[in-house]
């Protein structure tokens, strides 16, 4: 065999090994699972996982009961989440980061990664960091605010866009 042929064969074998290794890594990854609701990070993880799985009843249970504009029912929560927020978390990968606890309030850092088809020199990855605020209450840690996957009217129903529009009154002739 000539030197060039061996070199090309080596490159080909290397590429095949990389492809096999990539498939092995992807296939060996386990499905995310719910965690015990005993920490702010676990509650944040469970809320986001419930949204990803479409388990809106479980996700709704993680909202703080003290929210001024908390949806009155799971059905209202689903409407807010799917219609008003336009949430698309199903195709995202979420990683829970650092948690800072000060008294009864915790801030959990989260990183959401979304993959898309990019160009030749594009990584095809969009990473967005955000934070979630939780408060410890009688029922444990509950979410009071989030920078993503959240409807602002839940925490502040007095915002202009949160109010129902006034009905238009017909003008008398």
Short mmCIF file of N, CA and C in Angstrom, two decimals:
data_model
loop_
_atom_site.label_atom_id
_atom_site.label_comp_id
_atom_site.label_asym_id
_atom_site.label_seq_id
_atom_site.Cartn_x
_atom_site.Cartn_y
_atom_site.Cartn_z
N UNK A 1 0.84 -1.18 0.00
CA UNK A 1 0.00 0.00 0.00
C UNK A 1 0.88 1.24 0.00
N UNK A 2 0.48 2.19 -0.74
CA UNK A 2 1.26 3.42 -0.79
C UNK A 2 0.98 4.26 0.44
N UNK A 3 1.87 5.19 0.72
CA UNK A 3 1.75 6.05 1.89
C UNK A 3 0.48 6.88 1.85
N UNK A 4 0.14 7.41 0.67
CA UNK A 4 -1.08 8.22 0.54
C UNK A 4 -2.32 7.40 0.85
N UNK A 5 -2.34 6.14 0.38
CA UNK A 5 -3.49 5.29 0.63
C UNK A 5 -3.64 4.98 2.12
N UNK A 6 -2.55 4.74 2.80
CA UNK A 6 -2.60 4.49 4.25
C UNK A 6 -3.09 5.72 5.00
N UNK A 7 -2.63 6.87 4.58
CA UNK A 7 -3.04 8.12 5.22
C UNK A 7 -4.54 8.33 5.06
N UNK A 8 -5.06 8.15 3.84
CA UNK A 8 -6.49 8.31 3.59
C UNK A 8 -7.30 7.26 4.36
N UNK A 9 -6.78 6.04 4.41
CA UNK A 9 -7.46 4.99 5.16
C UNK A 9 -7.51 5.34 6.65
N UNK A 10 -6.43 5.90 7.17
CA UNK A 10 -6.40 6.34 8.57
C UNK A 10 -7.42 7.42 8.85
N UNK A 11 -7.53 8.38 7.93
CA UNK A 11 -8.53 9.44 8.09
C UNK A 11 -9.94 8.85 8.06
N UNK A 12 -10.20 7.95 7.13
CA UNK A 12 -11.52 7.33 7.02
C UNK A 12 -11.87 6.55 8.29
N UNK A 13 -10.94 5.78 8.80
CA UNK A 13 -11.18 5.02 10.04
C UNK A 13 -11.44 5.98 11.20
N UNK A 14 -10.69 7.08 11.27
CA UNK A 14 -10.90 8.08 12.32
C UNK A 14 -12.28 8.70 12.26
N UNK A 15 -12.74 9.02 11.06
CA UNK A 15 -14.08 9.61 10.89
C UNK A 15 -15.15 8.61 11.32
N UNK A 16 -15.01 7.36 10.90
CA UNK A 16 -15.98 6.33 11.28
C UNK A 16 -16.02 6.17 12.80
N UNK A 17 -14.87 6.15 13.44
CA UNK A 17 -14.82 6.03 14.90
C UNK A 17 -15.50 7.22 15.59
N UNK A 18 -15.29 8.42 15.06
CA UNK A 18 -15.95 9.60 15.63
C UNK A 18 -17.46 9.52 15.49
N UNK A 19 -17.95 9.08 14.35
CA UNK A 19 -19.39 8.95 14.13
C UNK A 19 -19.97 7.91 15.09
N UNK A 20 -19.30 6.77 15.23
CA UNK A 20 -19.77 5.73 16.15
C UNK A 20 -19.76 6.25 17.59
N UNK A 21 -18.73 6.98 17.97
CA UNK A 21 -18.66 7.54 19.33
C UNK A 21 -19.79 8.54 19.56
N UNK A 22 -20.08 9.37 18.56
CA UNK A 22 -21.16 10.35 18.69
C UNK A 22 -22.51 9.66 18.88
N UNK A 23 -22.77 8.62 18.09
CA UNK A 23 -24.02 7.87 18.26
C UNK A 23 -24.09 7.21 19.63
N UNK A 24 -22.98 6.67 20.10
CA UNK A 24 -22.96 6.03 21.41
C UNK A 24 -23.28 7.03 22.52
N UNK A 25 -22.74 8.23 22.42
CA UNK A 25 -23.01 9.26 23.43
C UNK A 25 -24.48 9.65 23.41
N UNK A 26 -25.03 9.87 22.21
CA UNK A 26 -26.43 10.28 22.10
C UNK A 26 -27.36 9.19 22.62
N UNK A 27 -27.09 7.96 22.26
CA UNK A 27 -27.97 6.86 22.67
C UNK A 27 -27.84 6.50 24.14
N UNK A 28 -26.70 6.81 24.75
CA UNK A 28 -26.51 6.46 26.16
C UNK A 28 -27.06 7.51 27.12
N UNK A 29 -27.48 8.65 26.60
CA UNK A 29 -28.03 9.69 27.48
C UNK A 29 -29.38 9.25 28.00
N UNK A 30 -29.58 9.41 29.29
CA UNK A 30 -30.84 8.99 29.90
C UNK A 30 -31.87 10.12 29.80
N UNK A 31 -33.13 9.72 29.82
CA UNK A 31 -34.22 10.68 29.82
C UNK A 31 -34.19 11.45 31.13
N UNK A 32 -34.47 12.75 31.09
CA UNK A 32 -34.54 13.49 32.35
C UNK A 32 -35.69 12.95 33.21
N UNK A 33 -35.49 12.96 34.51
CA UNK A 33 -36.50 12.45 35.43
C UNK A 33 -36.82 13.51 36.47
N UNK A 34 -38.02 13.42 37.02
CA UNK A 34 -38.40 14.33 38.09
C UNK A 34 -37.54 14.05 39.31
N UNK A 35 -37.31 15.11 40.08
CA UNK A 35 -36.52 15.00 41.31
C UNK A 35 -37.45 15.24 42.51
N UNK A 36 -36.96 14.91 43.69
CA UNK A 36 -37.72 15.20 44.91
C UNK A 36 -37.83 16.71 45.04
N UNK A 37 -38.99 17.21 45.45
CA UNK A 37 -39.24 18.65 45.55
C UNK A 37 -38.64 19.26 46.81
N UNK A 38 -37.42 18.91 47.15
CA UNK A 38 -36.84 19.35 48.43
C UNK A 38 -35.85 20.50 48.32
N UNK A 39 -35.67 21.05 47.14
CA UNK A 39 -34.74 22.17 46.98
C UNK A 39 -35.24 23.09 45.88
N UNK A 40 -34.81 24.36 45.89
CA UNK A 40 -35.22 25.27 44.82
C UNK A 40 -34.79 24.76 43.44
N UNK A 41 -33.59 24.21 43.34
CA UNK A 41 -33.10 23.70 42.05
C UNK A 41 -33.98 22.56 41.55
N UNK A 42 -34.40 21.68 42.46
CA UNK A 42 -35.25 20.55 42.07
C UNK A 42 -36.62 21.03 41.61
N UNK A 43 -37.18 22.02 42.30
CA UNK A 43 -38.49 22.56 41.91
C UNK A 43 -38.39 23.25 40.55
N UNK A 44 -37.34 24.02 40.32
CA UNK A 44 -37.14 24.67 39.02
C UNK A 44 -37.01 23.60 37.93
N UNK A 45 -36.21 22.58 38.18
CA UNK A 45 -36.04 21.47 37.23
C UNK A 45 -37.38 20.81 36.93
N UNK A 46 -38.14 20.50 37.98
CA UNK A 46 -39.41 19.80 37.81
C UNK A 46 -40.43 20.64 37.05
N UNK A 47 -40.47 21.95 37.31
CA UNK A 47 -41.38 22.85 36.60
C UNK A 47 -41.07 22.83 35.11
N UNK A 48 -39.80 23.00 34.76
CA UNK A 48 -39.41 23.05 33.36
C UNK A 48 -39.62 21.69 32.68
N UNK A 49 -39.33 20.61 33.39
CA UNK A 49 -39.54 19.27 32.83
C UNK A 49 -41.03 19.01 32.61
N UNK A 50 -41.86 19.45 33.55
CA UNK A 50 -43.31 19.28 33.39
C UNK A 50 -43.80 20.05 32.16
N UNK A 51 -43.28 21.27 31.94
CA UNK A 51 -43.66 22.01 30.74
C UNK A 51 -43.20 21.27 29.49
N UNK A 52 -41.99 20.73 29.50
CA UNK A 52 -41.49 19.99 28.34
C UNK A 52 -42.37 18.80 28.02
N UNK A 53 -42.84 18.13 29.04
CA UNK A 53 -43.64 16.92 28.85
C UNK A 53 -45.13 17.21 28.66
N UNK A 54 -45.51 18.48 28.76
CA UNK A 54 -46.92 18.82 28.63
C UNK A 54 -47.73 18.43 29.85
N UNK A 55 -47.08 18.25 30.99
CA UNK A 55 -47.75 17.91 32.25
C UNK A 55 -48.09 19.22 32.95
N UNK A 56 -49.09 19.91 32.41
CA UNK A 56 -49.42 21.26 32.88
C UNK A 56 -49.96 21.27 34.30
N UNK A 57 -50.64 20.22 34.70
CA UNK A 57 -51.17 20.17 36.07
C UNK A 57 -50.02 20.18 37.08
N UNK A 58 -48.98 19.41 36.78
CA UNK A 58 -47.82 19.38 37.68
C UNK A 58 -47.09 20.72 37.65
N UNK A 59 -46.89 21.28 36.47
CA UNK A 59 -46.20 22.58 36.36
C UNK A 59 -46.98 23.66 37.11
N UNK A 60 -48.29 23.66 36.97
CA UNK A 60 -49.14 24.63 37.64
C UNK A 60 -48.97 24.56 39.16
N UNK A 61 -48.77 23.37 39.68
CA UNK A 61 -48.59 23.18 41.12
C UNK A 61 -47.33 23.83 41.67
N UNK A 62 -46.36 24.15 40.81
CA UNK A 62 -45.12 24.78 41.26
C UNK A 62 -45.22 26.30 41.33
N UNK A 63 -46.32 26.88 40.85
CA UNK A 63 -46.50 28.33 40.96
C UNK A 63 -46.84 28.68 42.40
N UNK A 64 -46.27 29.77 42.88
CA UNK A 64 -46.55 30.21 44.24
C UNK A 64 -48.02 30.61 44.37
N UNK A 65 -48.67 30.18 45.45
CA UNK A 65 -50.06 30.59 45.65
C UNK A 65 -50.18 32.08 45.99
N UNK A 66 -49.05 32.73 46.27
CA UNK A 66 -49.08 34.16 46.61
C UNK A 66 -49.00 35.07 45.39
N UNK A 67 -48.89 34.51 44.19
CA UNK A 67 -48.83 35.35 42.99
C UNK A 67 -50.13 36.13 42.83
N UNK A 68 -50.01 37.44 42.64
CA UNK A 68 -51.19 38.29 42.53
C UNK A 68 -52.06 37.92 41.34
N UNK A 69 -51.45 37.49 40.25
CA UNK A 69 -52.20 37.15 39.05
C UNK A 69 -52.15 35.67 38.72
N UNK A 70 -52.01 34.84 39.75
CA UNK A 70 -51.92 33.39 39.54
C UNK A 70 -53.15 32.91 38.79
N UNK A 71 -52.96 32.09 37.76
CA UNK A 71 -54.13 31.56 37.04
C UNK A 71 -55.07 30.85 38.01
N UNK A 72 -56.35 31.03 37.80
CA UNK A 72 -57.35 30.46 38.71
C UNK A 72 -57.46 28.95 38.58
N UNK A 73 -57.04 28.40 37.45
CA UNK A 73 -57.18 26.96 37.22
C UNK A 73 -56.06 26.47 36.32
N UNK A 74 -55.94 25.16 36.24
CA UNK A 74 -54.96 24.56 35.34
C UNK A 74 -55.28 24.95 33.90
N UNK A 75 -56.57 25.01 33.57
CA UNK A 75 -56.97 25.37 32.21
C UNK A 75 -56.50 26.78 31.86
N UNK A 76 -56.63 27.72 32.81
CA UNK A 76 -56.13 29.08 32.58
C UNK A 76 -54.61 29.09 32.44
N UNK A 77 -53.93 28.26 33.23
CA UNK A 77 -52.48 28.15 33.14
C UNK A 77 -52.07 27.63 31.76
N UNK A 78 -52.78 26.62 31.26
CA UNK A 78 -52.48 26.07 29.94
C UNK A 78 -52.68 27.14 28.87
N UNK A 79 -53.77 27.90 28.99
CA UNK A 79 -54.02 28.96 28.01
C UNK A 79 -52.91 30.01 28.05
N UNK A 80 -52.53 30.43 29.24
CA UNK A 80 -51.44 31.41 29.36
C UNK A 80 -50.14 30.86 28.78
N UNK A 81 -49.84 29.62 29.09
CA UNK A 81 -48.57 29.03 28.68
C UNK A 81 -48.51 28.80 27.17
N UNK A 82 -49.59 28.30 26.60
CA UNK A 82 -49.56 27.96 25.18
C UNK A 82 -49.93 29.12 24.27
N UNK A 83 -50.83 29.99 24.71
CA UNK A 83 -51.30 31.07 23.86
C UNK A 83 -50.54 32.37 24.09
N UNK A 84 -50.45 32.79 25.32
CA UNK A 84 -49.86 34.10 25.61
C UNK A 84 -48.33 34.07 25.60
N UNK A 85 -47.74 33.02 26.12
CA UNK A 85 -46.29 32.94 26.14
C UNK A 85 -45.78 32.36 24.83
N UNK A 86 -46.54 31.47 24.23
CA UNK A 86 -46.09 30.81 23.01
C UNK A 86 -44.87 29.95 23.30
N UNK A 87 -44.91 29.27 24.42
CA UNK A 87 -43.76 28.51 24.90
C UNK A 87 -43.38 27.38 23.95
N UNK A 88 -42.10 27.27 23.69
CA UNK A 88 -41.59 26.17 22.88
C UNK A 88 -40.40 25.55 23.60
N UNK A 89 -40.67 24.94 24.72
CA UNK A 89 -39.61 24.34 25.53
C UNK A 89 -39.43 22.86 25.20
N UNK A 90 -40.37 22.29 24.46
CA UNK A 90 -40.32 20.85 24.21
C UNK A 90 -39.04 20.41 23.51
N UNK A 91 -38.50 21.23 22.62
CA UNK A 91 -37.30 20.86 21.87
C UNK A 91 -36.02 21.39 22.48
N UNK A 92 -36.09 21.92 23.68
CA UNK A 92 -34.92 22.52 24.31
C UNK A 92 -34.30 21.57 25.34
N UNK A 93 -33.04 21.81 25.60
CA UNK A 93 -32.35 21.09 26.68
C UNK A 93 -32.10 22.11 27.78
N UNK A 94 -32.48 21.76 29.00
CA UNK A 94 -32.38 22.70 30.12
C UNK A 94 -31.40 22.15 31.14
N UNK A 95 -30.50 23.03 31.59
CA UNK A 95 -29.51 22.64 32.61
C UNK A 95 -29.65 23.58 33.79
N UNK A 96 -29.85 23.02 34.97
CA UNK A 96 -29.96 23.81 36.19
C UNK A 96 -28.55 24.11 36.68
N UNK A 97 -28.31 25.38 37.00
CA UNK A 97 -26.99 25.81 37.46
C UNK A 97 -26.99 26.15 38.93
N UNK A 98 -26.29 27.21 39.24
CA UNK A 98 -26.07 27.64 40.62
C UNK A 98 -27.37 28.13 41.27
N UNK A 99 -27.51 27.84 42.56
CA UNK A 99 -28.64 28.31 43.36
C UNK A 99 -28.11 29.18 44.49
N UNK A 100 -28.72 30.36 44.65
CA UNK A 100 -28.38 31.25 45.75
C UNK A 100 -29.61 31.38 46.65
N UNK A 101 -29.45 31.03 47.92
CA UNK A 101 -30.57 31.11 48.87
C UNK A 101 -30.27 32.20 49.89
N UNK A 102 -31.22 33.13 50.03
CA UNK A 102 -31.13 34.19 51.02
C UNK A 102 -32.42 34.16 51.83
N UNK A 103 -32.35 33.60 53.01
CA UNK A 103 -33.55 33.48 53.84
C UNK A 103 -34.56 32.54 53.20
N UNK A 104 -35.73 33.08 52.90
CA UNK A 104 -36.82 32.29 52.32
C UNK A 104 -36.90 32.44 50.80
N UNK A 105 -35.94 33.14 50.20
CA UNK A 105 -35.95 33.39 48.75
C UNK A 105 -34.73 32.74 48.11
N UNK A 106 -34.95 32.12 46.97
CA UNK A 106 -33.85 31.48 46.24
C UNK A 106 -33.88 31.93 44.79
N UNK A 107 -32.70 32.06 44.20
CA UNK A 107 -32.57 32.35 42.78
C UNK A 107 -31.80 31.19 42.15
N UNK A 108 -32.41 30.59 41.14
CA UNK A 108 -31.81 29.45 40.45
C UNK A 108 -31.42 29.89 39.05
N UNK A 109 -30.17 29.70 38.70
CA UNK A 109 -29.68 30.00 37.35
C UNK A 109 -29.95 28.79 36.46
N UNK A 110 -30.44 29.06 35.26
CA UNK A 110 -30.78 28.01 34.31
C UNK A 110 -30.17 28.35 32.96
N UNK A 111 -29.80 27.34 32.22
CA UNK A 111 -29.31 27.55 30.86
C UNK A 111 -30.13 26.67 29.93
N UNK A 112 -30.76 27.31 28.95
CA UNK A 112 -31.57 26.59 27.98
C UNK A 112 -30.81 26.54 26.66
N UNK A 113 -30.65 25.35 26.12
CA UNK A 113 -29.97 25.17 24.84
C UNK A 113 -30.97 24.66 23.83
N UNK A 114 -31.01 25.32 22.69
CA UNK A 114 -31.89 24.91 21.61
C UNK A 114 -31.03 24.64 20.38
N UNK A 115 -31.28 23.54 19.73
CA UNK A 115 -30.52 23.17 18.55
C UNK A 115 -31.35 23.47 17.31
N UNK A 116 -30.69 23.95 16.28
CA UNK A 116 -31.36 24.27 15.02
C UNK A 116 -30.40 23.94 13.89
N UNK A 117 -30.93 23.90 12.68
CA UNK A 117 -30.06 23.61 11.54
C UNK A 117 -29.35 24.89 11.14
N UNK A 118 -28.06 24.89 11.33
CA UNK A 118 -27.25 26.07 11.02
C UNK A 118 -26.49 25.88 9.72
N UNK A 119 -25.75 26.88 9.37
CA UNK A 119 -24.95 26.84 8.16
C UNK A 119 -23.66 26.07 8.38
N UNK A 120 -22.80 26.12 7.39
CA UNK A 120 -21.55 25.38 7.42
C UNK A 120 -20.68 25.77 8.61
N UNK A 121 -20.62 27.07 8.91
CA UNK A 121 -19.76 27.54 10.00
C UNK A 121 -20.57 27.95 11.23
N UNK A 122 -21.80 27.49 11.31
CA UNK A 122 -22.68 27.79 12.43
C UNK A 122 -22.77 26.56 13.32
N UNK A 123 -22.72 26.76 14.63
CA UNK A 123 -22.74 25.61 15.55
C UNK A 123 -24.11 24.95 15.61
N UNK A 124 -25.18 25.69 15.24
CA UNK A 124 -26.52 25.13 15.34
C UNK A 124 -27.03 25.06 16.77
N UNK A 125 -26.41 25.82 17.66
CA UNK A 125 -26.78 25.81 19.08
C UNK A 125 -27.05 27.24 19.54
N UNK A 126 -28.19 27.41 20.17
CA UNK A 126 -28.52 28.69 20.78
C UNK A 126 -28.66 28.46 22.28
N UNK A 127 -27.82 29.11 23.07
CA UNK A 127 -27.85 28.95 24.52
C UNK A 127 -28.34 30.24 25.17
N UNK A 128 -29.34 30.13 26.01
CA UNK A 128 -29.92 31.29 26.67
C UNK A 128 -29.92 31.09 28.18
N UNK A 129 -29.15 31.90 28.91
CA UNK A 129 -29.20 31.80 30.37
C UNK A 129 -30.38 32.62 30.91
N UNK A 130 -31.00 32.14 31.96
CA UNK A 130 -32.05 32.90 32.63
C UNK A 130 -32.11 32.47 34.08
N UNK A 131 -32.87 33.21 34.87
CA UNK A 131 -32.97 32.86 36.29
C UNK A 131 -34.43 32.73 36.70
N UNK A 132 -34.62 31.95 37.75
CA UNK A 132 -35.95 31.74 38.33
C UNK A 132 -35.86 32.07 39.81
N UNK A 133 -36.88 32.76 40.32
CA UNK A 133 -36.94 33.12 41.73
C UNK A 133 -38.01 32.28 42.41
N UNK A 134 -37.66 31.72 43.55
CA UNK A 134 -38.58 30.88 44.31
C UNK A 134 -38.64 31.37 45.74
N UNK A 135 -39.77 31.10 46.39
CA UNK A 135 -39.95 31.46 47.80
C UNK A 135 -40.40 30.21 48.55
N UNK A 136 -39.83 30.04 49.74
CA UNK A 136 -40.22 28.91 50.58
C UNK A 136 -41.48 29.28 51.35
N UNK A 137 -42.48 28.43 51.26
CA UNK A 137 -43.74 28.65 51.96
C UNK A 137 -44.18 27.37 52.65
N UNK A 138 -45.44 27.33 53.04
CA UNK A 138 -45.97 26.16 53.75
C UNK A 138 -45.89 24.89 52.91
N UNK A 139 -46.03 25.03 51.60
CA UNK A 139 -46.01 23.85 50.73
C UNK A 139 -44.64 23.62 50.09
N UNK A 140 -43.60 24.23 50.66
CA UNK A 140 -42.25 24.06 50.13
C UNK A 140 -41.86 25.20 49.20
N UNK A 141 -40.87 24.97 48.37
CA UNK A 141 -40.40 25.99 47.44
C UNK A 141 -41.37 26.11 46.28
N UNK A 142 -41.77 27.36 45.97
CA UNK A 142 -42.66 27.62 44.85
C UNK A 142 -42.13 28.81 44.05
N UNK A 143 -42.43 28.82 42.77
CA UNK A 143 -41.88 29.82 41.85
C UNK A 143 -42.68 31.11 41.93
N UNK A 144 -41.96 32.22 42.08
CA UNK A 144 -42.60 33.54 42.12
C UNK A 144 -42.24 34.39 40.91
N UNK A 145 -41.21 33.98 40.16
CA UNK A 145 -40.79 34.76 38.99
C UNK A 145 -39.83 33.93 38.15
N UNK A 146 -39.86 34.18 36.85
CA UNK A 146 -38.90 33.55 35.95
C UNK A 146 -38.71 34.46 34.74
N UNK A 147 -37.51 34.45 34.19
CA UNK A 147 -37.24 35.27 33.01
C UNK A 147 -37.67 34.59 31.72
N UNK A 148 -37.96 33.31 31.76
CA UNK A 148 -38.46 32.56 30.60
C UNK A 148 -39.53 31.59 31.08
N UNK A 149 -40.39 31.17 30.14
CA UNK A 149 -41.44 30.19 30.43
C UNK A 149 -42.33 30.70 31.56
N UNK A 150 -42.70 31.96 31.41
CA UNK A 150 -43.40 32.67 32.46
C UNK A 150 -44.26 33.76 31.83
N UNK A 151 -45.42 33.99 32.40
CA UNK A 151 -46.30 35.07 31.95
C UNK A 151 -46.24 36.17 33.01
N UNK A 152 -45.75 37.34 32.65
CA UNK A 152 -45.52 38.41 33.63
C UNK A 152 -46.78 38.81 34.38
N UNK A 153 -47.92 38.62 33.78
CA UNK A 153 -49.16 39.00 34.45
C UNK A 153 -49.45 38.13 35.67
N UNK A 154 -48.77 36.99 35.79
CA UNK A 154 -48.96 36.17 36.99
C UNK A 154 -48.42 36.89 38.21
N UNK A 155 -47.33 37.62 38.05
CA UNK A 155 -46.76 38.33 39.20
C UNK A 155 -47.24 39.77 39.30
N UNK A 156 -47.66 40.37 38.19
CA UNK A 156 -48.12 41.76 38.20
C UNK A 156 -49.32 41.92 37.27
N UNK A 157 -50.53 41.59 37.75
CA UNK A 157 -51.71 41.66 36.89
C UNK A 157 -52.13 43.08 36.53
N UNK A 158 -51.49 44.10 37.12
CA UNK A 158 -51.85 45.48 36.82
C UNK A 158 -51.12 46.05 35.61
N UNK A 159 -50.25 45.26 34.99
CA UNK A 159 -49.59 45.72 33.77
C UNK A 159 -50.65 45.99 32.70
N UNK A 160 -50.41 46.99 31.86
CA UNK A 160 -51.40 47.40 30.86
C UNK A 160 -51.88 46.24 29.99
N UNK A 161 -50.95 45.41 29.51
CA UNK A 161 -51.36 44.34 28.59
C UNK A 161 -52.03 43.18 29.30
N UNK A 162 -52.10 43.21 30.63
CA UNK A 162 -52.75 42.13 31.37
C UNK A 162 -54.25 42.35 31.51
N UNK A 163 -54.67 43.56 31.36
CA UNK A 163 -56.08 43.86 31.56
C UNK A 163 -56.90 43.46 30.34
N UNK A 164 -58.09 43.01 30.59
CA UNK A 164 -59.00 42.69 29.50
C UNK A 164 -59.42 44.00 28.85
N UNK A 165 -59.49 44.03 27.52
CA UNK A 165 -59.90 45.28 26.87
C UNK A 165 -61.35 45.62 27.21
N UNK A 166 -61.59 46.91 27.31
CA UNK A 166 -62.96 47.38 27.57
C UNK A 166 -63.82 47.06 26.35
N UNK A 167 -65.05 46.61 26.58
CA UNK A 167 -65.92 46.35 25.42
C UNK A 167 -66.24 47.66 24.70
N UNK A 168 -66.30 47.57 23.40
CA UNK A 168 -66.61 48.76 22.59
C UNK A 168 -68.10 49.03 22.71
N UNK A 169 -68.42 50.28 23.07
CA UNK A 169 -69.82 50.67 23.21
C UNK A 169 -70.30 51.22 21.87
N UNK A 170 -71.45 50.77 21.43
CA UNK A 170 -71.97 51.29 20.16
C UNK A 170 -72.31 52.77 20.29
N UNK A 171 -72.04 53.50 19.25
CA UNK A 171 -72.33 54.93 19.23
C UNK A 171 -73.77 55.11 18.79
N UNK A 172 -74.52 55.89 19.59
CA UNK A 172 -75.92 56.14 19.26
C UNK A 172 -76.00 57.10 18.07
N UNK A 173 -76.91 56.84 17.12
CA UNK A 173 -77.04 57.73 15.95
C UNK A 173 -77.63 59.06 16.29
#
